[in-house]
Amino acid sequence: MKQSFNCTDCITNESIQVVVEDNLVISKTKTTFETDASLFIGPSLLDLQINGFSGVDFNTFPILQEDFITVIHNLAKEGILSFFPTVITNSDFNIISLLQNINQLCLQSALISSYVSGIHLEGPFISAVKEASGAHSKEYIKAPDWELFEVFQEASGNRIKIITISPEWDNAVEFIEKCVANNIVVSIGHTVASGAQIKAAVDAGASMSTHLGNGAPLSLHRNSNLIFDQLANNNLTPSIIADGYHLPDNFLKIVLAAKNNQVILVSDSTMFAGMNPGVYHSHIGGKVTLEQGGRLSIFDNNKILAGSAVSLLDCINKLYSSALLNLATAWSLASTCPKRMVNVADCSDDFVLFKIVNNMIIIVSVIKSGKQIYTQN
């Protein structure tokens, strides 16, 4: 069957015609034909921070191949064609096991390898202060250790491309310099670092902030604090969780304005993302409640969030439908911006067709490597 889509590039506003026959893209060219006003084309999405999805936890060993492939298929339906499985603070043995597990899955499956653009190691070199460490187990938090990191990197098959650390440790600068020399993006997060320590980290090569506004103490100085220090530093690109629950709109507006939209959207999703509303058990938060819309909270206290349970597409929709960003910028923060941060090529054969319905993005078709892998029913 042959299909022709006349659509608008959501970033450049150019008119594009896509022709698909038997699920293969025959052509994708600029056109002078009249486009469908509600149909858009955009580059594939990249999520730099996924702890789990669709009932699969990337921090519980073992991760089975069929489960990983289930995650891939469900992410692909939302235009997410590459992502960074995120391994958080744990015992050295468990971190090594999980990294080896992910690497082996990539080596055994070309499909999995094509979706895993890298691994994000979030910890164990973060702050031991409880309000900053959050769900990370204090038992395993430690100072940066380059020799240990090399063991982690070997276990991952050199797939670790982002590491989140706290610069408050005495040897943080030396560790950051070694990471940068080895082409690893250093992101500041889960920290109580001073302004001087944050500046020193950036001077050493740290270039990103992990889920800014979260993983920080509840009580901060009113006009001199670690969030302001990161916002004010022009060499830091913050990632944010724009799920509508982790950050209020006024904070999102401030970050987007202060950084002139040089921001990266991440989902920071847990295994509960993509699941039906209900009561579940989490090995980190215990009994949790997942509400319609993706709000995840502690069962006994629904005022306390138990992590993120939305996808990257949900975050784009939040920013767009709330008029916090226009469509071009919102899509860019989840596609071209993260790809640029981790030096992942933006493949022209990977793209997404979508419509705007009731001010929300609805995926129509997903193309990977020139093949249509999903169409809306």
Short mmCIF file of C-alpha atoms in Angstrom, two decimals:
data_model
loop_
_atom_site.label_atom_id
_atom_site.label_comp_id
_atom_site.label_asym_id
_atom_site.label_seq_id
_atom_site.Cartn_x
_atom_site.Cartn_y
_atom_site.Cartn_z
CA MET A 1 0.00 0.00 0.00
CA LYS A 2 1.27 3.46 -0.92
CA GLN A 3 0.79 6.47 1.34
CA SER A 4 1.64 10.11 0.77
CA PHE A 5 1.95 12.60 3.63
CA ASN A 6 2.12 16.33 2.91
CA CYS A 7 3.19 17.86 6.20
CA THR A 8 4.99 20.75 7.86
CA ASP A 9 8.38 20.41 9.51
CA CYS A 10 7.61 21.29 13.12
CA ILE A 11 11.02 22.92 13.61
CA THR A 12 11.88 24.60 10.28
CA ASN A 13 8.28 25.17 9.10
CA GLU A 14 9.18 23.81 5.64
CA SER A 15 6.64 21.85 3.59
CA ILE A 16 7.66 18.20 3.33
CA GLN A 17 6.21 15.32 1.35
CA VAL A 18 6.81 11.79 2.62
CA VAL A 19 5.91 8.81 0.44
CA VAL A 20 5.68 5.37 2.08
CA GLU A 21 5.07 2.12 0.23
CA ASP A 22 4.80 -1.26 1.97
CA ASN A 23 6.10 0.40 5.15
CA LEU A 24 9.27 1.65 3.44
CA VAL A 25 9.99 5.33 2.85
CA ILE A 26 10.29 5.87 -0.89
CA SER A 27 10.99 9.59 -0.64
CA LYS A 28 11.10 12.49 1.79
CA THR A 29 11.45 15.81 -0.01
CA LYS A 30 10.58 19.48 0.26
CA THR A 31 7.40 20.19 -1.65
CA THR A 32 5.29 23.02 -2.99
CA PHE A 33 2.11 20.96 -2.62
CA GLU A 34 -0.45 22.15 -0.14
CA THR A 35 0.13 20.51 3.22
CA ASP A 36 -2.31 19.10 5.73
CA ALA A 37 -2.51 21.97 8.23
CA SER A 38 -2.73 19.61 11.18
CA LEU A 39 0.04 17.19 10.11
CA PHE A 40 3.64 17.72 11.20
CA ILE A 41 6.99 15.97 10.83
CA GLY A 42 9.75 16.09 13.44
CA PRO A 43 13.08 14.41 14.17
CA SER A 44 13.04 11.35 16.41
CA LEU A 45 13.11 11.90 20.17
CA LEU A 46 16.01 11.05 22.51
CA ASP A 47 15.48 10.54 26.25
CA LEU A 48 18.71 10.86 28.24
CA GLN A 49 17.24 9.56 31.49
CA ILE A 50 15.02 6.48 31.68
CA ASN A 51 15.12 4.35 34.83
CA GLY A 52 12.43 2.05 33.53
CA PHE A 53 9.23 1.83 31.51
CA SER A 54 6.23 -0.45 30.95
CA GLY A 55 6.82 -2.50 34.10
CA VAL A 56 10.53 -2.99 33.38
CA ASP A 57 13.10 -1.61 35.84
CA PHE A 58 16.62 -0.95 34.55
CA ASN A 59 17.86 -1.09 38.15
CA THR A 60 16.65 -4.60 38.94
CA PHE A 61 18.82 -7.50 37.83
CA PRO A 62 18.42 -9.35 35.56
CA ILE A 63 16.93 -7.31 32.73
CA LEU A 64 15.51 -9.83 30.26
CA GLN A 65 15.82 -9.36 26.52
CA GLU A 66 12.09 -9.75 25.87
CA ASP A 67 11.32 -7.14 28.55
CA PHE A 68 13.82 -4.70 27.08
CA ILE A 69 12.28 -5.16 23.64
CA THR A 70 8.83 -4.48 25.12
CA VAL A 71 10.17 -1.17 26.42
CA ILE A 72 11.58 -0.35 22.99
CA HIS A 73 8.29 -1.03 21.21
CA ASN A 74 6.31 1.08 23.67
CA LEU A 75 8.77 3.97 23.51
CA ALA A 76 8.82 3.84 19.71
CA LYS A 77 5.04 4.34 19.61
CA GLU A 78 5.70 7.74 21.20
CA GLY A 79 8.44 8.75 18.78
CA ILE A 80 11.31 7.90 21.16
CA LEU A 81 13.78 6.07 18.93
CA SER A 82 16.83 6.28 21.16
CA PHE A 83 17.39 6.53 24.90
CA PHE A 84 19.85 6.22 27.75
CA PRO A 85 18.98 3.46 30.26
CA THR A 86 19.82 5.04 33.60
CA VAL A 87 21.55 3.09 36.36
CA ILE A 88 21.39 4.73 39.77
CA THR A 89 23.32 4.41 43.04
CA ASN A 90 23.70 0.82 44.20
CA SER A 91 26.39 -1.52 45.46
CA ASP A 92 29.44 -1.77 43.21
CA PHE A 93 28.53 -5.38 42.46
CA ASN A 94 24.97 -4.52 41.45
CA ILE A 95 26.02 -1.56 39.30
CA ILE A 96 28.56 -3.74 37.51
CA SER A 97 25.98 -6.50 37.02
CA LEU A 98 23.41 -4.11 35.58
CA LEU A 99 25.93 -2.46 33.26
CA GLN A 100 27.14 -5.85 32.03
CA ASN A 101 23.51 -6.90 31.56
CA ILE A 102 22.68 -3.88 29.37
CA ASN A 103 25.88 -4.26 27.39
CA GLN A 104 25.21 -7.95 26.74
CA LEU A 105 21.69 -7.16 25.55
CA CYS A 106 23.11 -4.62 23.11
CA LEU A 107 25.69 -7.12 21.86
CA GLN A 108 23.10 -9.87 21.45
CA SER A 109 20.39 -7.80 19.76
CA ALA A 110 20.91 -5.37 16.90
CA LEU A 111 17.45 -3.98 17.65
CA ILE A 112 18.33 -3.13 21.24
CA SER A 113 21.69 -1.72 20.22
CA SER A 114 20.01 0.59 17.70
CA TYR A 115 17.92 2.17 20.47
CA VAL A 116 20.51 2.42 23.24
CA SER A 117 22.59 5.48 22.39
CA GLY A 118 24.45 5.33 25.69
CA ILE A 119 24.06 4.73 29.41
CA HIS A 120 23.49 7.39 32.05
CA LEU A 121 25.17 6.54 35.37
CA GLU A 122 23.36 8.57 38.07
CA GLY A 123 25.53 8.02 41.13
CA PRO A 124 27.04 6.63 43.25
CA PHE A 125 29.22 9.77 43.43
CA ILE A 126 26.46 12.08 44.63
CA SER A 127 25.65 13.89 47.87
CA ALA A 128 25.05 11.80 50.98
CA VAL A 129 22.78 14.52 52.40
CA LYS A 130 19.32 12.92 52.49
CA GLU A 131 17.38 15.85 51.01
CA ALA A 132 19.73 15.82 48.04
CA SER A 133 20.18 12.07 47.59
CA GLY A 134 16.44 11.38 47.51
CA ALA A 135 15.67 7.76 46.60
CA HIS A 136 19.36 6.92 46.21
CA SER A 137 20.57 4.58 48.96
CA LYS A 138 22.93 6.44 51.31
CA GLU A 139 24.61 3.12 52.09
CA TYR A 140 26.27 3.09 48.67
CA ILE A 141 27.02 6.79 48.09
CA LYS A 142 30.73 7.55 47.97
CA ALA A 143 33.33 10.04 46.76
CA PRO A 144 34.27 10.00 43.07
CA ASP A 145 36.69 7.16 42.33
CA TRP A 146 38.24 7.09 38.87
CA GLU A 147 39.57 3.53 39.17
CA LEU A 148 36.12 2.30 40.17
CA PHE A 149 34.54 4.25 37.34
CA GLU A 150 36.90 2.56 34.90
CA VAL A 151 35.59 -0.78 36.17
CA PHE A 152 32.04 0.46 35.60
CA GLN A 153 32.91 1.67 32.12
CA GLU A 154 34.54 -1.63 31.18
CA ALA A 155 31.45 -3.50 32.41
CA SER A 156 29.25 -1.28 30.23
CA GLY A 157 31.30 -1.91 27.11
CA ASN A 158 32.24 1.79 27.13
CA ARG A 159 28.57 2.75 26.81
CA ILE A 160 28.49 5.20 29.76
CA LYS A 161 28.23 8.62 28.12
CA ILE A 162 26.72 10.66 30.97
CA ILE A 163 27.54 10.56 34.67
CA THR A 164 25.68 12.54 37.33
CA ILE A 165 27.86 13.55 40.27
CA SER A 166 27.92 16.06 43.08
CA PRO A 167 30.85 18.51 42.95
CA GLU A 168 30.93 18.82 46.74
CA TRP A 169 33.51 16.04 47.08
CA ASP A 170 37.14 17.15 47.54
CA ASN A 171 38.38 15.23 44.49
CA ALA A 172 35.47 16.13 42.21
CA VAL A 173 37.45 18.48 39.95
CA GLU A 174 40.11 15.87 39.22
CA PHE A 175 37.44 13.26 38.50
CA ILE A 176 35.50 15.59 36.19
CA GLU A 177 38.63 16.43 34.21
CA LYS A 178 39.29 12.73 33.61
CA CYS A 179 35.70 12.14 32.52
CA VAL A 180 35.79 15.03 30.06
CA ALA A 181 39.14 13.83 28.69
CA ASN A 182 37.39 10.52 27.98
CA ASN A 183 34.40 12.15 26.22
CA ILE A 184 31.95 11.56 29.06
CA VAL A 185 29.36 14.26 29.75
CA VAL A 186 29.48 15.27 33.42
CA SER A 187 26.17 16.42 34.86
CA ILE A 188 25.72 18.09 38.24
CA GLY A 189 22.92 16.62 40.32
CA HIS A 190 21.78 15.35 43.72
CA THR A 191 24.04 17.91 45.32
CA VAL A 192 24.47 20.47 48.09
CA ALA A 193 27.55 21.95 46.43
CA SER A 194 28.46 25.57 47.09
CA GLY A 195 28.61 28.19 44.38
CA ALA A 196 32.40 27.93 44.33
CA GLN A 197 32.26 24.16 43.97
CA ILE A 198 29.75 24.39 41.12
CA LYS A 199 31.94 26.95 39.33
CA ALA A 200 35.01 24.77 39.81
CA ALA A 201 33.11 21.79 38.37
CA VAL A 202 32.08 23.78 35.30
CA ASP A 203 35.60 25.11 34.86
CA ALA A 204 36.76 21.48 34.92
CA GLY A 205 34.30 20.59 32.16
CA ALA A 206 30.92 19.76 33.71
CA SER A 207 28.35 20.83 31.14
CA MET A 208 24.94 19.66 32.29
CA SER A 209 22.57 19.77 35.28
CA THR A 210 20.52 16.67 36.10
CA HIS A 211 16.75 17.28 36.55
CA LEU A 212 17.32 20.81 37.86
CA GLY A 213 14.91 21.72 40.63
CA ASN A 214 14.70 18.16 41.90
CA GLY A 215 17.20 16.18 43.95
CA ALA A 216 17.89 19.29 46.04
CA PRO A 217 17.20 20.31 49.66
CA LEU A 218 13.74 21.69 50.34
CA SER A 219 15.16 24.68 52.24
CA LEU A 220 17.57 26.87 50.29
CA HIS A 221 18.86 30.40 50.79
CA ARG A 222 16.44 32.86 49.22
CA ASN A 223 18.92 34.49 46.84
CA SER A 224 22.10 32.42 46.90
CA ASN A 225 21.68 28.72 46.32
CA LEU A 226 22.71 25.79 44.14
CA ILE A 227 19.76 26.17 41.75
CA PHE A 228 20.51 29.84 41.07
CA ASP A 229 24.22 29.05 40.76
CA GLN A 230 23.47 26.54 38.00
CA LEU A 231 20.91 28.75 36.26
CA ALA A 232 23.34 31.66 36.20
CA ASN A 233 26.18 29.63 34.70
CA ASN A 234 26.05 29.97 30.91
CA ASN A 235 28.08 26.81 30.42
CA LEU A 236 25.54 24.49 32.04
CA THR A 237 22.62 23.00 30.15
CA PRO A 238 19.93 21.83 32.56
CA SER A 239 17.66 18.86 32.06
CA ILE A 240 14.15 19.20 33.47
CA ILE A 241 11.25 16.84 34.21
CA ALA A 242 8.27 18.68 32.73
CA ASP A 243 5.64 16.13 33.71
CA GLY A 244 3.38 18.64 35.43
CA TYR A 245 4.13 17.21 38.87
CA HIS A 246 7.85 17.54 39.59
CA LEU A 247 8.10 21.24 38.77
CA PRO A 248 5.52 24.06 38.86
CA ASP A 249 4.93 26.15 35.75
CA ASN A 250 6.57 29.25 37.25
CA PHE A 251 9.82 27.34 37.81
CA LEU A 252 9.70 25.95 34.27
CA LYS A 253 9.22 29.48 32.92
CA ILE A 254 12.23 30.75 34.86
CA VAL A 255 14.51 27.94 33.67
CA LEU A 256 13.43 28.31 30.04
CA ALA A 257 13.88 32.08 30.15
CA ALA A 258 17.18 32.08 32.03
CA LYS A 259 18.68 29.51 29.69
CA ASN A 260 17.15 31.00 26.55
CA ASN A 261 15.60 27.57 25.92
CA GLN A 262 19.01 25.85 26.02
CA VAL A 263 17.38 23.10 28.03
CA ILE A 264 16.95 19.34 27.69
CA LEU A 265 13.71 17.53 28.40
CA VAL A 266 13.99 14.17 30.16
CA SER A 267 11.29 11.88 31.50
CA ASP A 268 13.34 10.35 34.35
CA SER A 269 10.66 7.67 34.07
CA THR A 270 10.36 4.71 36.40
CA MET A 271 9.00 1.26 35.55
CA PHE A 272 5.46 2.61 36.19
CA ALA A 273 5.47 4.83 33.11
CA GLY A 274 3.18 3.38 30.47
CA MET A 275 1.24 1.30 33.02
CA ASN A 276 -2.44 1.54 33.91
CA PRO A 277 -3.53 3.54 36.97
CA GLY A 278 -3.55 1.51 40.16
CA VAL A 279 -1.70 0.60 43.33
CA TYR A 280 1.69 -1.06 42.87
CA HIS A 281 4.72 -2.06 44.89
CA SER A 282 8.08 -0.41 44.28
CA HIS A 283 11.34 -1.78 45.64
CA ILE A 284 12.38 1.84 46.32
CA GLY A 285 9.23 3.60 47.49
CA GLY A 286 7.25 0.61 48.73
CA LYS A 287 3.51 0.82 48.02
CA VAL A 288 2.73 3.51 45.45
CA THR A 289 -0.32 4.94 43.72
CA LEU A 290 -0.33 5.66 39.99
CA GLU A 291 -3.08 8.07 38.99
CA GLN A 292 -4.63 8.77 35.62
CA GLY A 293 -2.33 11.28 33.93
CA GLY A 294 0.86 9.78 35.34
CA ARG A 295 1.13 11.21 38.85
CA LEU A 296 2.99 8.66 41.02
CA SER A 297 2.93 9.06 44.80
CA ILE A 298 3.54 7.16 48.05
CA PHE A 299 0.41 5.16 48.90
CA ASP A 300 0.24 6.34 52.50
CA ASN A 301 1.01 9.96 51.67
CA ASN A 302 -0.07 11.14 48.23
CA LYS A 303 1.64 14.50 48.77
CA ILE A 304 5.01 12.80 48.29
CA LEU A 305 5.96 11.88 44.71
CA ALA A 306 7.41 8.41 44.15
CA GLY A 307 9.16 9.22 40.87
CA SER A 308 8.13 9.99 37.32
CA ALA A 309 5.59 7.87 35.46
CA VAL A 310 5.29 9.72 32.17
CA SER A 311 7.08 9.56 28.84
CA LEU A 312 9.16 12.17 27.07
CA LEU A 313 6.22 12.83 24.73
CA ASP A 314 4.08 13.65 27.76
CA CYS A 315 6.65 16.26 28.78
CA ILE A 316 6.56 17.86 25.33
CA ASN A 317 2.78 17.93 25.48
CA LYS A 318 2.88 19.55 28.91
CA LEU A 319 5.06 22.43 27.70
CA TYR A 320 3.14 22.87 24.45
CA SER A 321 -0.42 22.52 25.72
CA SER A 322 0.32 24.87 28.63
CA ALA A 323 1.66 27.48 26.17
CA LEU A 324 5.00 27.50 27.97
CA LEU A 325 6.74 26.86 24.63
CA ASN A 326 5.86 26.87 20.96
CA LEU A 327 5.79 23.56 19.11
CA ALA A 328 9.19 24.00 17.43
CA THR A 329 11.03 24.68 20.68
CA ALA A 330 9.21 22.05 22.73
CA TRP A 331 10.02 19.34 20.17
CA SER A 332 13.63 20.52 19.83
CA LEU A 333 14.28 20.22 23.57
CA ALA A 334 13.53 16.51 23.32
CA SER A 335 15.21 15.79 20.00
CA THR A 336 17.93 17.97 18.50
CA CYS A 337 19.07 19.46 21.84
CA PRO A 338 19.81 16.18 23.67
CA LYS A 339 21.40 14.73 20.53
CA ARG A 340 23.73 17.69 20.36
CA MET A 341 24.61 17.37 24.06
CA VAL A 342 25.78 13.75 23.72
CA ASN A 343 27.01 13.99 20.12
CA VAL A 344 24.41 11.62 18.66
CA ALA A 345 23.83 12.12 14.94
CA ASP A 346 20.34 13.23 13.93
CA CYS A 347 19.53 10.54 11.36
CA SER A 348 17.28 11.81 8.56
CA ASP A 349 15.82 8.30 8.20
CA ASP A 350 14.45 8.45 11.76
CA PHE A 351 11.44 10.74 12.12
CA VAL A 352 7.92 11.10 13.46
CA LEU A 353 4.66 12.20 11.87
CA PHE A 354 2.07 13.64 14.22
CA LYS A 355 -1.11 15.68 14.43
CA ILE A 356 -2.30 18.33 16.87
CA VAL A 357 -5.68 17.34 18.27
CA ASN A 358 -7.29 19.45 21.00
CA ASN A 359 -3.93 21.15 21.56
CA MET A 360 -2.18 17.80 22.13
CA ILE A 361 0.36 15.95 19.99
CA ILE A 362 -0.95 12.62 18.66
CA ILE A 363 1.52 10.31 16.91
CA VAL A 364 0.40 9.24 13.42
CA SER A 365 3.44 7.34 12.13
CA VAL A 366 6.96 6.52 13.32
CA ILE A 367 9.83 5.86 10.92
CA LYS A 368 13.13 4.26 11.96
CA SER A 369 15.95 3.63 9.50
CA GLY A 370 13.57 4.41 6.65
CA LYS A 371 11.00 1.82 7.76
CA GLN A 372 7.54 2.59 9.14
CA ILE A 373 7.46 0.78 12.48
CA TYR A 374 4.25 2.23 13.91
CA THR A 375 1.05 3.72 12.55
CA GLN A 376 -1.94 5.06 14.43
CA ASN A 377 -4.88 2.65 14.38
#
